[in-house]
Amino acid sequence: MVLKHRMFISLIIIYGLLFGVSIQYYRMDIQNPVVEDSGRLLPVSIKKIESHTEEKQLQKLVKTANETGDKLSIAGMQHSQGGHTYYPNGVMIDMKEYNKILDFNVKEKTITVQSGATWDDIQRTINPYGLAVKVMQSQNIFTIGGSLSANVHGRDIKNGALIDTIISLRLLNPNGQIVTLSKEENSELFSLVVGGYGLFGIILDVTLELTEDELYQIRTNLVDYKEYSQYFINEIKNNPDVKMHMARISIAPDTFLEDMYVIDYMVSENQEEINQHNQLIEDDIIAIPKMLLGISRYSDWGKNMFWSFQKEYIKSINGHYETRNNVMRSSTAFMDYENSVKTEVLQEYFVPIDHFVDYIDDLRAVLETEEFNLINITIRYVEKNEHAVLSYAKDDMFALVLLINQGSSSKEIEKTKKIIQKMIDVAHKHEGSYYLPYFPYPTHHQMRTAYPRTDEFFAMKRKYDRDERFVNLFYEVYGK
């Protein structure tokens, strides 16, 4: 009996010790979480994640960090892929809950929102009043603060980069003070914060210009890549009826970087019918494209089949009607991808219109000799815009967004790195540039070639943030 009692006491003690250890590990996991962005190539252990809904809480967070020396990074949906939203042993500020609509002026066509709000939040607010966004990405899932930090662009060919639609924004700076920025007020800092990847403080809220929602009629065409530049100039750029545009170029082996299709959104002559089309699209039918995209990841046959499907699909939508708000609600669900040893990354290159054909020829020459799983190339247009210090559109340019399937091992990362650096050299050869929100494959020299004001940008970062309170892996790689 005594032996059983002692064994019972021993088991209780062991259980207590194990329970204590498990609680300690649980606390360590909460306090030192491993985070990663959508690229899943840069997992990092950070100190903690903070999420607040009140301005004063965020202000206190920054002031406390100045006392403790904590490094701060800012996160939204984390669709950047180069560690722009976190830093080793730093505090990641998750802004998604800081998402209120603060003001909406229908008459003036303006809206003020907290930076954690998404484009979807804005669209749901303004669509019933016949208004739409001027510039945003082709999807509406992203936070406004994240979009400002990358100075995004979209399908609209009349409105270029997001920076030109911002009336003003409020920034919580590294000293814990709140300042208002615009093209007229604190303009130097404004041009650094927009496209500044969270390195100058927390964007609290922003006031944006809106525009009228419109009914568009879709026009689709199949073109050869050699005809695209002239087609764009004649049929799109110089046509006042075309408001939005996108194109894709084939990555299928049988027509690699040769076949293209274009989708133009033309102002409908029947604007009075907009109410028949302006209900916001919720869920696209994605089963077939998701299946075909999945097959295309693993075989040349799949790539050829998927391209054939896309060409038939764009024929089927020719003449259809769609509102401006719904054009900006493209689904990304069919692109969702989970794999334990592979991931999918983005690259984006900007090339002047008159260099397009030669650029594609040189790009093809590089890729045909490489083992490189290219899944998709979407093409948009962006006007010359140098209002942000880190501006990507040095001329009127085509923007080519590449989706790449790659391994996540260090060996595969290194292999992809070499190919991407070659592709950047091709863009530079043709007076082009590349976009910054992605994995840090480019060299320092390549960044400074694409962004001649790079050194000025990082010098100004240290001017406005002397203690380097706001940092991220992008800054760690290129800013030091």
XYZ file of C-alpha atoms in Angstrom:
480
model
C 0.000 0.000 0.000
C 2.823 2.379 0.941
C 4.642 1.487 -2.304
C 1.542 2.248 -4.378
C 1.131 5.561 -2.574
C 4.761 6.503 -3.248
C 4.376 5.548 -6.925
C 1.256 7.684 -7.143
C 3.065 10.657 -5.578
C 5.988 10.167 -7.994
C 3.626 10.123 -10.986
C 1.974 13.314 -9.767
C 5.388 15.017 -9.463
C 6.490 13.824 -12.931
C 3.184 14.947 -14.436
C 3.561 18.314 -12.753
C 7.082 18.743 -14.094
C 6.041 17.765 -17.621
C 3.029 20.081 -17.452
C 5.284 22.932 -16.303
C 7.734 22.285 -19.119
C 4.903 22.166 -21.684
C 3.507 25.476 -20.388
C 6.984 27.009 -20.622
C 7.388 25.825 -24.219
C 3.889 27.107 -25.020
C 4.817 30.514 -23.637
C 8.070 30.493 -25.598
C 6.107 29.677 -28.747
C 3.729 32.587 -28.110
C 6.537 34.971 -27.190
C 8.970 33.817 -29.882
C 6.805 32.786 -32.838
C 8.323 31.800 -36.155
C 6.746 33.907 -38.889
C 6.988 33.914 -42.672
C 5.364 35.739 -45.563
C 3.512 34.348 -48.560
C 6.748 33.260 -50.251
C 7.542 30.889 -47.349
C 11.277 31.140 -48.029
C 12.307 33.328 -45.081
C 10.993 31.881 -41.795
C 12.236 33.975 -38.870
C 11.845 33.776 -35.104
C 10.607 37.085 -33.721
C 10.060 38.368 -30.202
C 6.276 38.735 -30.430
C 3.326 39.895 -32.504
C 1.374 42.967 -31.420
C -2.095 43.813 -32.713
C -4.034 46.917 -31.660
C -7.238 48.689 -32.632
C -6.582 52.101 -31.074
C -4.225 54.871 -32.114
C -3.035 55.518 -28.561
C -2.097 51.850 -28.156
C 0.078 52.015 -31.253
C 1.629 55.246 -30.021
C 2.414 53.635 -26.675
C 3.917 50.635 -28.469
C 6.367 52.829 -30.386
C 7.308 54.859 -27.298
C 7.878 51.667 -25.295
C 10.091 50.290 -28.073
C 12.202 53.438 -27.844
C 12.748 52.671 -24.156
C 13.435 48.944 -24.560
C 15.328 49.127 -27.856
C 12.961 46.721 -29.602
C 12.983 46.706 -33.400
C 9.586 47.150 -35.059
C 8.205 45.815 -38.329
C 4.760 46.301 -39.837
C 2.574 43.586 -41.363
C -0.671 43.483 -43.289
C -1.615 40.494 -45.438
C 2.098 39.663 -45.888
C 1.936 39.099 -49.634
C 5.325 40.696 -49.980
C 7.873 37.897 -50.233
C 11.161 39.363 -49.098
C 10.787 39.628 -45.327
C 9.406 43.157 -45.595
C 7.091 42.560 -42.619
C 9.362 41.139 -39.916
C 12.845 41.111 -38.407
C 14.743 38.559 -36.251
C 13.843 38.966 -32.576
C 11.808 42.049 -33.436
C 8.213 42.994 -32.719
C 5.854 42.482 -35.649
C 2.911 44.903 -35.613
C -0.072 43.174 -37.202
C -2.287 45.962 -38.587
C -5.229 43.878 -39.835
C -7.462 44.742 -36.867
C -6.786 48.458 -37.290
C -9.329 48.631 -40.082
C -12.094 51.196 -39.593
C -13.680 53.335 -42.291
C -13.236 56.801 -40.752
C -14.934 59.059 -43.284
C -16.691 58.736 -46.630
C -17.671 61.835 -48.600
C -19.862 60.866 -51.542
C -20.061 64.399 -52.935
C -16.292 65.003 -52.830
C -15.542 61.402 -53.862
C -13.087 60.775 -51.032
C -12.710 58.143 -48.352
C -10.541 57.981 -45.229
C -9.661 54.557 -43.829
C -7.330 53.074 -41.261
C -4.381 51.307 -42.833
C -5.478 47.786 -41.897
C -8.660 48.084 -43.949
C -8.670 46.165 -47.215
C -9.691 47.250 -50.683
C -12.644 44.925 -50.251
C -13.729 46.956 -47.196
C -13.599 50.103 -49.307
C -15.469 48.551 -52.223
C -18.277 47.331 -49.989
C -18.638 50.849 -48.588
C -18.567 52.809 -51.853
C -20.196 50.458 -54.383
C -23.796 51.244 -53.310
C -23.096 54.926 -54.054
C -21.841 54.347 -57.579
C -18.208 55.061 -56.745
C -15.032 53.083 -57.331
C -11.318 53.097 -56.533
C -8.913 54.800 -58.946
C -5.829 52.611 -58.419
C -5.319 49.288 -56.646
C -3.916 45.862 -57.374
C -5.885 43.470 -59.551
C -7.169 41.809 -56.360
C -8.904 43.427 -53.409
C -7.598 41.276 -50.559
C -4.687 43.544 -49.601
C -4.517 46.140 -46.823
C -4.379 49.813 -47.732
C -1.220 50.345 -45.675
C 0.535 47.501 -47.439
C -0.516 48.806 -50.842
C 0.793 52.277 -50.018
C 4.047 50.854 -48.744
C 4.595 49.142 -52.105
C 3.087 52.031 -54.158
C 1.043 49.563 -56.191
C -0.426 49.888 -59.662
C -3.200 48.002 -61.429
C -5.147 47.554 -64.662
C -6.235 51.169 -65.090
C -4.258 52.700 -67.970
C -5.287 56.304 -67.198
C -4.285 56.277 -63.507
C -0.775 54.927 -62.909
C 0.795 54.424 -59.494
C -1.215 54.598 -56.268
C 0.766 57.600 -55.002
C -1.132 59.977 -57.304
C -4.529 59.094 -55.800
C -3.519 59.818 -52.189
C -4.842 63.104 -50.810
C -3.050 62.731 -47.473
C -1.988 60.197 -44.884
C -1.092 60.250 -41.205
C 2.133 58.627 -40.048
C 3.135 57.518 -36.553
C 6.842 58.263 -36.768
C 9.756 56.572 -34.919
C 9.567 59.170 -32.130
C 5.951 58.262 -31.403
C 4.632 61.496 -32.934
C 1.836 61.700 -35.484
C 2.471 63.754 -38.630
C 0.337 64.471 -41.692
C 1.885 63.875 -45.108
C 0.773 64.843 -48.596
C 2.161 66.188 -51.849
C 2.077 69.646 -50.241
C 2.636 68.949 -46.524
C 5.845 67.206 -45.472
C 6.222 66.301 -49.138
C 9.755 64.930 -48.776
C 8.646 62.346 -46.241
C 5.496 61.623 -48.258
C 7.611 60.565 -51.262
C 9.617 58.242 -48.995
C 6.745 56.628 -47.083
C 4.752 55.743 -50.221
C 6.813 52.930 -51.663
C 8.914 52.909 -48.492
C 8.061 49.382 -47.253
C 7.287 50.367 -43.666
C 10.704 51.815 -42.857
C 9.572 55.278 -41.757
C 6.841 54.464 -39.263
C 3.269 53.219 -39.074
C 0.776 54.515 -41.625
C -2.272 55.138 -39.439
C -4.834 56.223 -42.000
C -5.108 57.569 -45.510
C -7.518 59.708 -47.503
C -7.952 58.560 -51.102
C -9.519 60.025 -54.222
C -12.366 57.972 -55.652
C -13.944 57.941 -59.101
C -17.238 56.982 -60.709
C -18.042 53.331 -61.070
C -18.494 52.566 -64.753
C -19.901 49.825 -66.895
C -17.327 48.331 -69.251
C -17.745 46.074 -72.248
C -15.013 43.486 -72.567
C -13.057 43.219 -75.805
C -10.644 40.324 -76.244
C -8.098 39.532 -78.939
C -5.367 37.042 -79.738
C -2.114 38.666 -80.900
C 1.445 37.717 -81.675
C 3.995 39.224 -79.281
C 5.594 41.138 -82.181
C 2.290 42.935 -82.760
C 1.526 43.763 -79.131
C 3.308 47.114 -78.752
C 1.691 48.556 -81.848
C -1.672 47.074 -80.889
C -1.388 48.708 -77.490
C -0.502 52.140 -78.901
C -3.164 52.123 -81.611
C -6.040 50.281 -79.972
C -5.596 51.068 -76.276
C -3.324 53.952 -75.326
C -4.746 56.306 -77.967
C -8.320 55.112 -77.548
C -10.218 57.189 -74.953
C -12.887 54.497 -74.661
C -10.457 51.928 -73.221
C -10.088 52.412 -69.468
C -8.505 49.192 -68.271
C -6.310 46.559 -69.855
C -4.403 43.370 -69.213
C -2.657 40.751 -71.325
C -0.992 37.381 -70.952
C 1.834 35.862 -72.933
C 2.158 32.107 -73.369
C 4.524 30.101 -71.186
C 3.364 26.882 -72.907
C 6.277 25.090 -74.648
C 4.536 24.999 -78.049
C 4.124 28.798 -78.162
C 6.631 29.914 -75.529
C 6.724 33.723 -75.233
C 5.068 34.120 -78.642
C 1.279 33.842 -78.408
C -0.592 36.473 -76.425
C -4.153 37.385 -75.590
C -5.413 40.785 -74.499
C -8.447 41.876 -72.508
C -9.580 45.486 -72.872
C -12.294 47.107 -70.781
C -14.114 49.704 -72.889
C -16.635 52.239 -71.616
C -20.072 50.905 -72.466
C -22.496 53.060 -74.420
C -25.225 51.763 -72.107
C -24.207 53.223 -68.752
C -27.870 53.273 -67.728
C -27.654 49.472 -67.498
C -24.953 49.528 -64.819
C -27.458 48.537 -62.122
C -27.890 45.200 -63.869
C -24.199 44.406 -63.345
C -23.019 46.250 -60.231
C -23.625 43.612 -57.580
C -20.180 42.827 -56.191
C -18.797 39.490 -57.316
C -18.216 37.168 -54.379
C -17.014 33.722 -55.458
C -15.690 32.882 -58.893
C -16.048 29.375 -60.286
C -12.455 28.242 -59.830
C -12.475 24.423 -59.945
C -11.476 24.048 -63.615
C -8.734 26.727 -63.744
C -7.388 25.503 -60.389
C -7.192 21.945 -61.713
C -5.549 23.005 -64.984
C -3.089 25.294 -63.217
C -2.205 22.388 -60.942
C -1.504 20.127 -63.912
C 0.548 22.840 -65.620
C 2.897 22.959 -62.628
C 4.135 19.469 -63.368
C 4.182 18.928 -67.136
C 4.693 20.613 -70.482
C 1.503 18.915 -71.654
C -0.339 20.603 -68.800
C 1.068 24.005 -69.721
C -0.029 23.602 -73.342
C -3.496 22.450 -72.292
C -3.926 25.306 -69.800
C -2.940 27.874 -72.433
C -5.481 26.409 -74.875
C -8.143 26.628 -72.165
C -7.274 30.278 -71.466
C -7.546 31.226 -75.143
C -10.960 29.603 -75.419
C -12.089 31.271 -72.216
C -11.187 34.786 -73.354
C -13.126 34.204 -76.583
C -16.153 33.268 -74.484
C -16.122 36.526 -72.488
C -15.735 38.825 -75.507
C -18.615 41.312 -75.442
C -19.532 40.680 -71.795
C -20.143 43.532 -69.380
C -18.414 44.209 -66.077
C -18.291 47.162 -63.707
C -15.094 48.882 -62.666
C -15.446 47.618 -59.102
C -15.822 44.025 -60.281
C -12.849 44.229 -62.650
C -10.859 44.991 -59.497
C -12.198 41.937 -57.630
C -10.265 39.216 -59.441
C -10.038 36.000 -57.467
C -6.677 34.554 -56.444
C -8.206 31.454 -54.867
C -7.424 29.261 -57.884
C -3.728 30.109 -57.374
C -3.596 28.868 -53.763
C -0.724 26.431 -53.465
C 0.449 24.233 -50.613
C 3.504 22.006 -50.948
C 5.996 20.887 -48.319
C 9.063 21.199 -50.570
C 8.009 23.814 -53.126
C 6.568 27.291 -53.113
C 5.536 29.925 -55.629
C 7.171 33.321 -55.881
C 6.517 36.432 -57.914
C 8.758 38.661 -59.931
C 7.762 41.818 -61.793
C 9.703 43.577 -64.519
C 8.999 46.960 -66.114
C 10.015 47.444 -69.744
C 9.493 50.474 -72.033
C 6.865 49.895 -74.719
C 9.270 50.269 -77.624
C 11.661 47.689 -76.122
C 9.037 44.987 -75.636
C 9.765 42.735 -78.642
C 13.543 42.763 -78.203
C 13.129 42.256 -74.459
C 10.933 39.186 -74.984
C 13.411 37.749 -77.507
C 16.277 38.142 -75.034
C 14.205 36.783 -72.155
C 13.301 33.732 -74.217
C 16.964 33.154 -75.053
C 17.756 33.060 -71.325
C 14.851 30.873 -70.226
C 15.094 28.294 -73.002
C 18.484 27.245 -71.646
C 17.402 27.042 -68.004
C 15.484 24.557 -65.883
C 12.887 27.016 -64.668
C 9.232 26.317 -63.879
C 7.458 29.446 -65.105
C 3.708 29.224 -64.458
C 2.246 32.489 -65.735
C 3.084 35.943 -67.097
C 0.494 38.705 -66.821
C 1.128 42.046 -68.504
C -0.250 45.443 -67.527
C 0.684 49.026 -68.363
C 1.941 51.774 -66.083
C 2.640 55.379 -67.022
C 5.901 57.091 -66.200
C 5.785 58.181 -62.568
C 8.706 59.373 -60.447
C 6.813 60.908 -57.527
C 8.051 58.278 -55.057
C 11.771 58.154 -54.298
C 11.782 54.422 -55.080
C 9.831 54.763 -58.335
C 9.784 51.821 -60.714
C 8.259 53.454 -63.832
C 11.011 55.572 -65.360
C 9.085 55.658 -68.641
C 5.724 54.509 -70.002
C 6.164 50.796 -69.407
C 4.697 47.347 -69.667
C 4.728 45.549 -66.317
C 5.274 41.806 -66.597
C 4.287 39.816 -63.505
C 5.878 36.352 -63.448
C 4.622 33.477 -61.292
C 7.379 30.938 -60.649
C 7.185 27.493 -59.062
C 10.425 26.672 -57.240
C 11.882 24.437 -54.574
C 12.293 25.797 -51.073
C 15.636 24.159 -50.248
C 18.777 26.285 -50.108
C 20.024 24.577 -53.284
C 16.819 25.423 -55.167
C 16.847 28.996 -53.851
C 20.372 29.450 -55.153
C 19.423 28.015 -58.544
C 16.433 30.358 -58.848
C 18.564 33.274 -57.717
C 21.016 32.857 -60.605
C 18.222 32.730 -63.183
C 16.375 35.727 -61.759
C 19.557 37.777 -61.727
C 19.946 36.962 -65.433
C 16.344 38.079 -66.047
C 16.993 41.355 -64.227
C 20.037 41.935 -66.409
C 17.798 41.471 -69.451
C 15.376 44.088 -68.124
C 18.254 46.493 -67.461
C 19.627 45.914 -70.963
C 16.323 47.229 -72.281
C 16.181 50.250 -69.934
C 13.767 48.499 -67.623
C 13.512 47.913 -63.896
C 12.007 45.441 -61.437
C 9.604 45.594 -58.482
C 10.846 45.478 -54.892
C 8.261 43.551 -52.798
C 9.752 40.152 -53.547
C 12.495 37.783 -52.392
C 15.940 39.449 -52.255
C 17.401 37.689 -55.282
C 18.736 40.891 -56.945
C 22.270 42.042 -56.197
C 23.009 45.417 -54.620
C 24.275 46.615 -57.986
C 21.070 45.527 -59.697
C 18.963 47.399 -57.168
C 20.953 50.587 -57.610
C 20.746 50.259 -61.390
C 16.963 49.865 -61.279
C 16.543 52.486 -58.533
C 19.179 55.232 -58.948
C 17.957 56.961 -55.773
C 18.564 53.900 -53.583
C 21.412 55.423 -51.553
C 19.408 58.622 -51.085
C 16.417 56.583 -49.896
C 18.361 54.711 -47.232
C 20.202 57.864 -46.142
C 16.833 59.574 -45.667
C 15.594 56.542 -43.739
C 18.387 57.050 -41.226
C 17.713 60.792 -41.148
C 14.080 60.264 -40.148
C 14.763 57.160 -38.039
C 18.144 57.707 -36.397
C 17.824 54.712 -34.089
C 16.638 52.433 -36.879
C 13.522 51.635 -34.891
C 11.572 50.405 -37.940
C 13.430 47.653 -39.779
C 12.790 44.503 -41.792
C 14.758 41.932 -43.771
C 14.553 44.040 -46.929
C 16.372 46.824 -45.077
C 18.827 44.359 -43.575
C 19.797 43.087 -47.045
C 19.880 46.317 -49.049
C 19.980 49.211 -46.606
C 23.101 48.559 -44.581
